[in-house]
XYZ file of C-alpha atoms in Angstrom:
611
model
C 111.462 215.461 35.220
C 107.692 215.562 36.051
C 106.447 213.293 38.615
C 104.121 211.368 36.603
C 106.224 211.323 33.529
C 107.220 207.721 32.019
C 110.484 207.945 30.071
C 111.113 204.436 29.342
C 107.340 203.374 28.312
C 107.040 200.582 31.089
C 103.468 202.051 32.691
C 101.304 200.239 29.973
C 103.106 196.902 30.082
C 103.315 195.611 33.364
C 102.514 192.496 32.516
C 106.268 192.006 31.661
C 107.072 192.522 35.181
C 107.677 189.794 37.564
C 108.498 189.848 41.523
C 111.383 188.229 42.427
C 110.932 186.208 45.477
C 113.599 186.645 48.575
C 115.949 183.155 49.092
C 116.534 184.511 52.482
C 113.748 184.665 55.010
C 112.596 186.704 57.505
C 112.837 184.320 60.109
C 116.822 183.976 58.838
C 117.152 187.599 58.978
C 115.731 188.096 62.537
C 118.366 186.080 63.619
C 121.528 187.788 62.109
C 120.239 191.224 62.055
C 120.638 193.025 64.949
C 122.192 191.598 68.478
C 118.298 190.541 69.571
C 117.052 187.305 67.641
C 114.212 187.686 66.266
C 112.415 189.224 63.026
C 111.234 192.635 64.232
C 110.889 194.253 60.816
C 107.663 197.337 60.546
C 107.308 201.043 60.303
C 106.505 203.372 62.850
C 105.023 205.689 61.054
C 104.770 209.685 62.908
C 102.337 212.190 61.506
C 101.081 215.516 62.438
C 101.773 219.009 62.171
C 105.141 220.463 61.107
C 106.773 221.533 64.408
C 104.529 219.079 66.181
C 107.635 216.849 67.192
C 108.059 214.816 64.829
C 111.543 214.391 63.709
C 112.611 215.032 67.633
C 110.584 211.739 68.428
C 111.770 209.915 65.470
C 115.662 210.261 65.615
C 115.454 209.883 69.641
C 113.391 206.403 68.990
C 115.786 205.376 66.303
C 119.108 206.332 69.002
C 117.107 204.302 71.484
C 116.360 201.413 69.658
C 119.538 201.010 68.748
C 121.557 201.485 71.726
C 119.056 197.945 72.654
C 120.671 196.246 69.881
C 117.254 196.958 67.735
C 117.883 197.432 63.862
C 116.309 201.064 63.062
C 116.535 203.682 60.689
C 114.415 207.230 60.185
C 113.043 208.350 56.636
C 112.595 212.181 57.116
C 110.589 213.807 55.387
C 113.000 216.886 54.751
C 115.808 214.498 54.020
C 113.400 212.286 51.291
C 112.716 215.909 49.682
C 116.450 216.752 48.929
C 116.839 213.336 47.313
C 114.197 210.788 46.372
C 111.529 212.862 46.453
C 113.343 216.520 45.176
C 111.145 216.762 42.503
C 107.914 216.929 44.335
C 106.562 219.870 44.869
C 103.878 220.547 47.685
C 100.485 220.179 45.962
C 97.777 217.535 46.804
C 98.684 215.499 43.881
C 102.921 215.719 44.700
C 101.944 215.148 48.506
C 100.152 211.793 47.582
C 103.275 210.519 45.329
C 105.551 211.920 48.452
C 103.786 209.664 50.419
C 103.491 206.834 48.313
C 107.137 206.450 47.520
C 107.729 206.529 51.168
C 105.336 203.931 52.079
C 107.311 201.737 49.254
C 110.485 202.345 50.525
C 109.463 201.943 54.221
C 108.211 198.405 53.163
C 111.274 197.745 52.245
C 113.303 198.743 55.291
C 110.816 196.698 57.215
C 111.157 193.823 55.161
C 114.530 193.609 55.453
C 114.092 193.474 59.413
C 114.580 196.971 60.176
C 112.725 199.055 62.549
C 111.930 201.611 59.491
C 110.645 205.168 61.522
C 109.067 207.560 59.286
C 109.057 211.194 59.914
C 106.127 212.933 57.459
C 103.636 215.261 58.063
C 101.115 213.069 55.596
C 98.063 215.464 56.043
C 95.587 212.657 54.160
C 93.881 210.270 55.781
C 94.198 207.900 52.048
C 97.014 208.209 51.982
C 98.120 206.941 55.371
C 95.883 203.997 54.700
C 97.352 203.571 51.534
C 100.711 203.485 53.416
C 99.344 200.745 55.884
C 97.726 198.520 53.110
C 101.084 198.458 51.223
C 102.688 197.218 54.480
C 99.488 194.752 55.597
C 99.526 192.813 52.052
C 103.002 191.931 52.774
C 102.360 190.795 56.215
C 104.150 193.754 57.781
C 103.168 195.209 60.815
C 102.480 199.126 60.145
C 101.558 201.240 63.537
C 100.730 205.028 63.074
C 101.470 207.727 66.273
C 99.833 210.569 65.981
C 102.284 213.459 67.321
C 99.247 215.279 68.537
C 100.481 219.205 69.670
C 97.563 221.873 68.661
C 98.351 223.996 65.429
C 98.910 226.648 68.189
C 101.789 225.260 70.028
C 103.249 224.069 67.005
C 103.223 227.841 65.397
C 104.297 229.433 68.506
C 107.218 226.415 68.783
C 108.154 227.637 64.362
C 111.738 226.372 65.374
C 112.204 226.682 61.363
C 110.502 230.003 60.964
C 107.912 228.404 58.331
C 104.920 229.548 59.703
C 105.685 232.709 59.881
C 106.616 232.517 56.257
C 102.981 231.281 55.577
C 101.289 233.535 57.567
C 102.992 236.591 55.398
C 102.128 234.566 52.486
C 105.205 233.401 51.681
C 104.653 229.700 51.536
C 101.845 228.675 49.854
C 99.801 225.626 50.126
C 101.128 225.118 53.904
C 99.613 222.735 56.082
C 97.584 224.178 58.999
C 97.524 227.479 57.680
C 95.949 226.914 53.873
C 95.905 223.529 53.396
C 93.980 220.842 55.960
C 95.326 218.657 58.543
C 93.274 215.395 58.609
C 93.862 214.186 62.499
C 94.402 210.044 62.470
C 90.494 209.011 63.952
C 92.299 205.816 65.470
C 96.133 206.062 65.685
C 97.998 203.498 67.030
C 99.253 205.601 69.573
C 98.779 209.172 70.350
C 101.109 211.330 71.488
C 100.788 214.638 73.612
C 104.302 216.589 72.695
C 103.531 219.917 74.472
C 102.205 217.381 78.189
C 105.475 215.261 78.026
C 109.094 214.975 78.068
C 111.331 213.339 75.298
C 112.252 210.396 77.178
C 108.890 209.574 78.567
C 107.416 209.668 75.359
C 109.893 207.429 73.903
C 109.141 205.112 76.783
C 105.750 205.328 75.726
C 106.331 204.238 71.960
C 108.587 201.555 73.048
C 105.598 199.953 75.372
C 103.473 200.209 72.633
C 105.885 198.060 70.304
C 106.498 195.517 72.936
C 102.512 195.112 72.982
C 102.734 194.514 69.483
C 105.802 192.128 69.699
C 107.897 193.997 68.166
C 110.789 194.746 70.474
C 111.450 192.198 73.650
C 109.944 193.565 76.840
C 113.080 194.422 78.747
C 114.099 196.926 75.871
C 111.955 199.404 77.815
C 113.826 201.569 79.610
C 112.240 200.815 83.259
C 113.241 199.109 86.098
C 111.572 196.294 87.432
C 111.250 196.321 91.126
C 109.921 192.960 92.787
C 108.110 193.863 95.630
C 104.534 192.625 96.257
C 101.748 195.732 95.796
C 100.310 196.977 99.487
C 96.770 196.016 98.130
C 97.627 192.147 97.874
C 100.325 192.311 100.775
C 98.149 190.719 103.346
C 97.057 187.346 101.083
C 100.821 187.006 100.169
C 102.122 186.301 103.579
C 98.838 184.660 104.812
C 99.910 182.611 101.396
C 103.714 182.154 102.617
C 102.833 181.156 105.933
C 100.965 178.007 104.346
C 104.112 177.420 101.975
C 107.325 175.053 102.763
C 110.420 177.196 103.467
C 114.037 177.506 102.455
C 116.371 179.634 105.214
C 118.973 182.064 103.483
C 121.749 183.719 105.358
C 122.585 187.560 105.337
C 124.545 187.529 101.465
C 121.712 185.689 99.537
C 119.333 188.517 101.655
C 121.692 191.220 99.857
C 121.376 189.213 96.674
C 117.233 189.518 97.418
C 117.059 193.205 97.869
C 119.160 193.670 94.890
C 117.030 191.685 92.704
C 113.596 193.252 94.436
C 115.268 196.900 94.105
C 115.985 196.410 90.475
C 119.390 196.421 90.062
C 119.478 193.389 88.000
C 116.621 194.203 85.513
C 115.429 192.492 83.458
C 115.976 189.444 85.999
C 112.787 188.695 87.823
C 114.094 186.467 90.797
C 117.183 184.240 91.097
C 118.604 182.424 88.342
C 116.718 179.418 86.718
C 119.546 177.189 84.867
C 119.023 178.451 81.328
C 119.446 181.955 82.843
C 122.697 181.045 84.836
C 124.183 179.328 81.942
C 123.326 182.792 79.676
C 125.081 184.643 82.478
C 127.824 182.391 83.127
C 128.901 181.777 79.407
C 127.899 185.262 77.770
C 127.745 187.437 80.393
C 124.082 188.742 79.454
C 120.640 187.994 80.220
C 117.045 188.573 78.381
C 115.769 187.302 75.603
C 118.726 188.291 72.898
C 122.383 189.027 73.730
C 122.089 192.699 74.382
C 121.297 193.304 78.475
C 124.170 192.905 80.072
C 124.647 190.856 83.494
C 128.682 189.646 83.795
C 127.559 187.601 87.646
C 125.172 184.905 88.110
C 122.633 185.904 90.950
C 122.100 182.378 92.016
C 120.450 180.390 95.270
C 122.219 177.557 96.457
C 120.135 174.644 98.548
C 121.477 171.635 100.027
C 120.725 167.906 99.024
C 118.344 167.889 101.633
C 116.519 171.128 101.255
C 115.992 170.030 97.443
C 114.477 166.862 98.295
C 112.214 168.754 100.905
C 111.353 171.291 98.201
C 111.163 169.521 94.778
C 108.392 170.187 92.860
C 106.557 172.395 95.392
C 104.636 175.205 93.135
C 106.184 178.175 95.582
C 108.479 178.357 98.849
C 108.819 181.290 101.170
C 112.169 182.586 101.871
C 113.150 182.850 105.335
C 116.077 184.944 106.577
C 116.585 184.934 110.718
C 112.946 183.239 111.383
C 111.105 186.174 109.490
C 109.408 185.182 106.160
C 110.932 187.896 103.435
C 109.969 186.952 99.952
C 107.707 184.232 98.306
C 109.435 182.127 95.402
C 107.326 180.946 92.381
C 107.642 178.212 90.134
C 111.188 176.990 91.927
C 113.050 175.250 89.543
C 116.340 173.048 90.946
C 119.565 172.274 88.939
C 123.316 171.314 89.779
C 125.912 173.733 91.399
C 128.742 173.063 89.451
C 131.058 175.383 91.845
C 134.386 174.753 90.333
C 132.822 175.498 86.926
C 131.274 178.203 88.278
C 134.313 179.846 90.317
C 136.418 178.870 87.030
C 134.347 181.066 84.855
C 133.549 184.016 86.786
C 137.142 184.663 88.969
C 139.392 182.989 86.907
C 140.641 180.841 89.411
C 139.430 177.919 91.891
C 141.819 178.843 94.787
C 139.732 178.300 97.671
C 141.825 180.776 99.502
C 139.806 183.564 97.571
C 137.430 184.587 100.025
C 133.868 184.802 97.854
C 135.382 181.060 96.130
C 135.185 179.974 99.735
C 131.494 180.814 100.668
C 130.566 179.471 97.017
C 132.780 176.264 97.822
C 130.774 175.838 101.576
C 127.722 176.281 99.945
C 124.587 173.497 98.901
C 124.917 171.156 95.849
C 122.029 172.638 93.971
C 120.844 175.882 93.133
C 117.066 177.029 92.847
C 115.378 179.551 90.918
C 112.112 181.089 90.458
C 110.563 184.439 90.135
C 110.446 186.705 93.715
C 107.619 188.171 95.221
C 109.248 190.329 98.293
C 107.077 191.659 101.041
C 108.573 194.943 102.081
C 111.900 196.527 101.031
C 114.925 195.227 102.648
C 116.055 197.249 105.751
C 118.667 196.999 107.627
C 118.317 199.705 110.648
C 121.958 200.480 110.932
C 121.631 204.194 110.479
C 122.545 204.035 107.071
C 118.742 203.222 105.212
C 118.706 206.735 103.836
C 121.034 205.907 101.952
C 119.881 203.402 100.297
C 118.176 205.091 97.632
C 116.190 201.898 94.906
C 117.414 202.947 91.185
C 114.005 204.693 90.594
C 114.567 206.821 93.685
C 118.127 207.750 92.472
C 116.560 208.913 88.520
C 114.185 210.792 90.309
C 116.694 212.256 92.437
C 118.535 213.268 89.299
C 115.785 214.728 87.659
C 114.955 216.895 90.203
C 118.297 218.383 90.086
C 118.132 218.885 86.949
C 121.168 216.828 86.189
C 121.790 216.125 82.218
C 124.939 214.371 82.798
C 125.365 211.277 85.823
C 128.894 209.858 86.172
C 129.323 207.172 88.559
C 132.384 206.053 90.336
C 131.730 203.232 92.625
C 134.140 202.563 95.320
C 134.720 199.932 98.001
C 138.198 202.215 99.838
C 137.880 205.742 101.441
C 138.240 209.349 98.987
C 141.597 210.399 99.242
C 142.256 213.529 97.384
C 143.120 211.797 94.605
C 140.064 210.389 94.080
C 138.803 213.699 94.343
C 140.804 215.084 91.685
C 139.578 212.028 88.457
C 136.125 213.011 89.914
C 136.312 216.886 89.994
C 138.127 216.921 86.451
C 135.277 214.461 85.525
C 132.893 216.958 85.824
C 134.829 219.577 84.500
C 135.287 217.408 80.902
C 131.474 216.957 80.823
C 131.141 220.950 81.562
C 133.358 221.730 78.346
C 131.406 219.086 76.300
C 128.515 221.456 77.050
C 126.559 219.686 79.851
C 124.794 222.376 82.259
C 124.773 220.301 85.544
C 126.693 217.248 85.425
C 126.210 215.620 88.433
C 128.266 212.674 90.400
C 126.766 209.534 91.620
C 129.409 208.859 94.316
C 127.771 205.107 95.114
C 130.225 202.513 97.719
C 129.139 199.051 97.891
C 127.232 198.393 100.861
C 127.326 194.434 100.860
C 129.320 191.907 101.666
C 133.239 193.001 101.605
C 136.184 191.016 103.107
C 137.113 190.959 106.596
C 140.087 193.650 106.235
C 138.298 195.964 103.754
C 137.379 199.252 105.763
C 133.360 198.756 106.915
C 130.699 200.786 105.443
C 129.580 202.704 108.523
C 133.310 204.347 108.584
C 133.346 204.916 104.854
C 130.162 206.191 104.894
C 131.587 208.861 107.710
C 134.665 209.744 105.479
C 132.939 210.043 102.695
C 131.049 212.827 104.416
C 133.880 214.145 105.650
C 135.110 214.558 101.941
C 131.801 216.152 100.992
C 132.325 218.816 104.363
C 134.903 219.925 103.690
C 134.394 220.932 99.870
C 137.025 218.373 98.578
C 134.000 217.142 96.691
C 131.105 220.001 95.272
C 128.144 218.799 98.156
C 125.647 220.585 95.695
C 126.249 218.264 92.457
C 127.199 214.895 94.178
C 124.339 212.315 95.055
C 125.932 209.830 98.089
C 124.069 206.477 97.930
C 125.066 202.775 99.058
C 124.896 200.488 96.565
C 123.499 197.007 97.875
C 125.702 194.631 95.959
C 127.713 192.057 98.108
C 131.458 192.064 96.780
C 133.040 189.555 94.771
C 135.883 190.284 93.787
C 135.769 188.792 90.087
C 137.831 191.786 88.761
C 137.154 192.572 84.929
C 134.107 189.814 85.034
C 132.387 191.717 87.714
C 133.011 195.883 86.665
C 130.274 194.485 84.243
C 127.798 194.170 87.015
C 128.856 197.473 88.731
C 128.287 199.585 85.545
C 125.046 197.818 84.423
C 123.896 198.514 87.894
C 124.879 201.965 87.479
C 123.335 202.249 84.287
C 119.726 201.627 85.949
C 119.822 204.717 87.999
C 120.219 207.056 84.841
C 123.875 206.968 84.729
C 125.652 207.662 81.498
C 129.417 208.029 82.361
C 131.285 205.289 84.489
C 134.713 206.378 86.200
C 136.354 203.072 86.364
C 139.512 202.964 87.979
C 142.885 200.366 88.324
C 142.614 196.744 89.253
C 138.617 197.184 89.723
C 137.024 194.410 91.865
C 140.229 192.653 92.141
C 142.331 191.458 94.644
C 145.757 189.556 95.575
C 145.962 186.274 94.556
C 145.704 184.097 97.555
C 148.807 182.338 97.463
C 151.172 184.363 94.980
C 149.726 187.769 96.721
C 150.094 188.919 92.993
C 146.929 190.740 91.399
C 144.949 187.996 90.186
C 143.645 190.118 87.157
C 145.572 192.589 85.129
C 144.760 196.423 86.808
C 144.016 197.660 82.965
C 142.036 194.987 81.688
C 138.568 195.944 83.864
C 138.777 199.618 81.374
C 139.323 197.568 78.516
C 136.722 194.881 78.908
C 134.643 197.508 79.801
C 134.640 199.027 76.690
C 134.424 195.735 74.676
C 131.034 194.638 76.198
C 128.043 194.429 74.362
C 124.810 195.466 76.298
C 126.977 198.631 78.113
C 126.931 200.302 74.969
C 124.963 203.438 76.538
C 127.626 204.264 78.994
C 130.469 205.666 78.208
C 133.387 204.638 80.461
C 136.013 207.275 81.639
C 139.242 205.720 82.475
C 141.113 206.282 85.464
C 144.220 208.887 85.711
C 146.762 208.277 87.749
C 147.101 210.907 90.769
C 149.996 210.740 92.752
C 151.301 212.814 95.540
C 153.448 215.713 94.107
C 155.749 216.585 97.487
C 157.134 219.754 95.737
C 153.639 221.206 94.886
C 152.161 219.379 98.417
C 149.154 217.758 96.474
C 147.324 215.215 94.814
C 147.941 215.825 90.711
C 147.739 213.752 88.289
C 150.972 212.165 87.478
C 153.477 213.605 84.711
C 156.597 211.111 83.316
C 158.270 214.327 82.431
C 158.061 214.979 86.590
C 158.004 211.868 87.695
C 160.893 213.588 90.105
C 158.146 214.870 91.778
C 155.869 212.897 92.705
C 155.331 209.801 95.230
C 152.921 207.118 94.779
C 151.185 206.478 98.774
C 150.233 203.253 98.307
C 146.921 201.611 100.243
C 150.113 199.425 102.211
C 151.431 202.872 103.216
C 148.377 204.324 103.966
C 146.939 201.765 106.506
C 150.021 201.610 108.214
C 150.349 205.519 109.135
C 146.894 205.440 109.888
C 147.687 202.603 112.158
C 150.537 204.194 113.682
C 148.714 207.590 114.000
C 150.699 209.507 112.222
C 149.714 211.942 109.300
C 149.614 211.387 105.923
C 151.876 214.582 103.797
C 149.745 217.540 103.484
C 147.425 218.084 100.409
C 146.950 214.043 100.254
C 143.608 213.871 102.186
C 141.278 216.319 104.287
C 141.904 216.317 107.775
C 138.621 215.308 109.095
C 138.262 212.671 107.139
C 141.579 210.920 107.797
C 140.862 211.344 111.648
C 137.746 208.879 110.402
C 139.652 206.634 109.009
C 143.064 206.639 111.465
C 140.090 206.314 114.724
C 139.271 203.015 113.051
C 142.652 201.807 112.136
C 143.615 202.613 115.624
C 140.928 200.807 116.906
C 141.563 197.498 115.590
C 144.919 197.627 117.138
């Protein structure tokens, strides 16, 4: 059928043709559609040269925008022409109805409340304007990107062999070569394909919708460190040295340089009560239900600190007599600590030991947005270590990685641990990553008085890497600054979305995560399978893909850590952490195969030590 063809006589009598109006609005839809309220509906609408980028941009926006719980779909223009549009040929007059029905349909993606990316080479300046007008009468917001890569590149790129075709004379009518390219004079947004990577372009559309309101700011993909910039460093304190202050011990200090570093994006300082209630009761935070954060990161304050402090405009935050961070807009509310410990362990035993500090604490918490002077140190040998989340992506970049699994750990590597992590790597491998590479991350807070310290974990963990248990050359060691709580299943959460803002997409989560005896029954307070399980139930950890633990066990006929087999279970013998403290206190060895040498001298010195 010809384009312009009119088999049913309609074209001359549109008067008998009425617009139905919607009963649902768009304010209705933004708040069902997608898991971020909010009406968000436009196009994004790419143009340029064929090979310029295009559809590469477009799909990778539309995965991105909705991994962030952001509606989004892509009209391509090769996909439009083997369907909608098959019956358009390539002249000037079938490239202005190719357009136009595109612009129609787009409308109606974005009226719907879909982020509707189109994908078209659209070589006429009318008839992108005709696309925007379409979108403007209706209210809709309309943004044009100019994928800007010279005809050149884009010929030498030919990834479909057209130009080539063209340049023999092949293709007729093709655009660069015989027909004209009319470049947008004021695109939205223009983008340099052949100066910049994939990702940091997207990161570049995605600022340019949150400028327009279209997606909530912490959908871009950056972390957001707190620290005050060197230029306005010396007002600040001359500022906080003026200002009433509030002492915090060494955990809320950890809790500070977690929030400064990043790890809690998009959190900009300690919980304010609407904040700590989203937390508390649906484990997110952000505007929307789609960033995940499982643990309030609260500030408690006495009854008499909160009568010093109410409504003072800022406070300065004082750890050991030495001023560390400036607090805006405080805002003080309740501490509820039974609801609190209720919610987020399960339990109120005051035995537990994090339920304890919580229980000892003030009667109020505050919160407000931080301003910290200087990154946290804490001069125990170990800073290196402590690589920010930026630091780590960099890290990863510059060895190339295209795969980071994490495994966070709070106990020393035995071979075992080794073995999930090694075979890790080799799944990724055979899923056709080049250079997977392990974030092998401990927590470096706050543990429990009989949990093994950091400094000698640290020093096995070397060990490990020494001695080639563990490939040195694709493992990243870093201390991640998180005190421990213990929440089991409620706090993996937080350990994986803190993982997830260094780069990483694959968590190794293993049994009974972040749990612990009960303090009375010395049964597991949580369930050792339901931290994997919860895991993958989560909304806002949709990104990461979570690799379950194996079991490895100790096979004493092949004298080595393997992962365990029912149809052997003969074989093998579980070394429990009981049964491995105690020969470690007794200095004896542990069988052969079940952990390197050096490394269990590390750990047995300690045990020892304590005796």
């Amino acid at each position: 059928m010809a384009p312009n063809s009119d088999p049913y006589g309609m074209r001359g009598d549109r008067a008998n043709i009425h617009p139905m109006q919607h009963h649902v609005s768009r304010s209705t839809r933004g708040k069902i559609m997608g898991e971020r309220a909010g009406f968000r509906g436009c196009t994004i609408w790419f143009t340029g040269y064929s090979g310029a980028g295009k559809s590469t941009l477009a799909f990778a926006l539309e995965d991105y925008l909705c991994s962030k719980g952001i509606p989004a779909y892509v009209l391509d223009g090769d996909n439009i022409r083997h369907g909608l549009n098959s019956n358009l040929g390539f002249s000037p007059e079938d490239r202005e109805e190719n357009i136009r029905r595109v612009a129609e349909v787009a409308r109606l993606f974005a009226d719907s409340g879909v982020v509707c990316i189109t994908s078209f080479i659209s070589p006429y300046l009318k008839d992108r304007e005709s696309a925007r007008k379409v979108h403007e009468k209706d209210g809709l917001k309309f943004l044009e990107i100019f994928v800007d890569a010279p005809l050149a590149v884009c010929e030498e790129r030919d990834v479909k062999g057209l130009y080539k075709k063209a340049r023999a004379g092949l293709i007729k009518g093709f655009t660069g070569i015989d027909q004209i390219y009319e470049p947008p004079a004021n695109p939205d947004l223009n983008m340099k394909t052949a100066e910049f990577g994939i990702d940091e372009s997207i990161q570049q559309i995605v600022t340019k919708l949150e400028e327009h309101g279209i997606v909530p700011d912490h959908a871009i993909d950056s972390i957001k460190e707190l620290f005050i910039p060197a230029e306005h460093l010396d007002s600040a304190k001359a500022e906080a040295a003026s200002l009433k202050t509030l002492s915090i011990d060494k955990v809320d200090l950890q809790w500070v340089q977690v929030l400064s570093e990043g790890w809690a994006t998009p959190l900009t300082g300690f919980m304010r009560e609407a904040e700590y209630l989203q937390s508390l009761h649906f484990n997110s935070a952000g505007n929307g239900r789609a960033t995940s954060q499982s643990v309030p990161i609260v500030l408690a304050a006495s009854t008499a600190d909160k009568e010093r402090l109410h409504g003072e405009k800022a406070i300065t935050l004082v750890h050991s007599g030495k001023p560390v961070a400036i607090l805006r807009n405080p805002e003080f509310y309740e501490h509820r600590k039974e609801e609190r410990c209720a919610r987020t362990f399960g339990t109120t035993h005051a035995g537990h030991p994090y339920i304890k500090m919580i229980m000892d604490s003030g009667d109020w918490l505050v919160g407000g947005d931080l301003e910290v002077f200087e990154r946290i140190r804490w001069n125990d040998g170990l800073d290196q270590y402590r690589l920010k989340p930026n630091e780590l992506r960099k890290k990863f970049t510059e060895l190339g990685a295209d795969a980071v699994f994490a495994f966070q750990l709070r106990n020393p590597i035995h071979n075992g641990h080794a073995l999930l992590m090694s075979d890790t790597r080799r799944q990724l491998l055979e899923q056709g990553y080049k250079n997977p590479t392990l974030l092998l991350h401990p927590l470096g807070g706050w543990t429990k008085d009989d949990d093994v310290p950091l400094d000698v974990r640290m020093a096995q963990h070397h060990a490990v890497l020494e001695a080639g248990i563990l490939d040195p050359k694709s493992t990243v060691l870093a201390i991640f600054p998180s005190p421990m709580l213990y929440a089991g299943p409620t706090e993996v959460q937080w350990h994986a979305k803190a993982r997830m803002a260094t780069g990483a997409n694959f968590y190794i989560v293993g049994r009974d995560p972040a749990g612990m005896p009960h303090p009375e029954t010395k049964k597991d307070l949580y369930n050792m399978f339901h931290g994997a399980k919860v895991l993958e139930l989560s909304p806002g950890l949709q990104k990461l893909s979570i690799i379950p633990f194996r079991e490895a066990s100790y096979n004493t006929k092949n004298k080595q850590m393997e992962f365990f087999d029912a149809t052997r279970k003969e074989e093998f013998d579980n070394i429990s952490g009981t049964k491995m403290r105690k020969l470690a206190r007794d200095g004896e060895q542990p069988p052969s195969g079940f952990m390197g040498d050096a490394a269990w001298k590390i750990l047995a010195d300690h045990y020892q030590s304590k005796k």
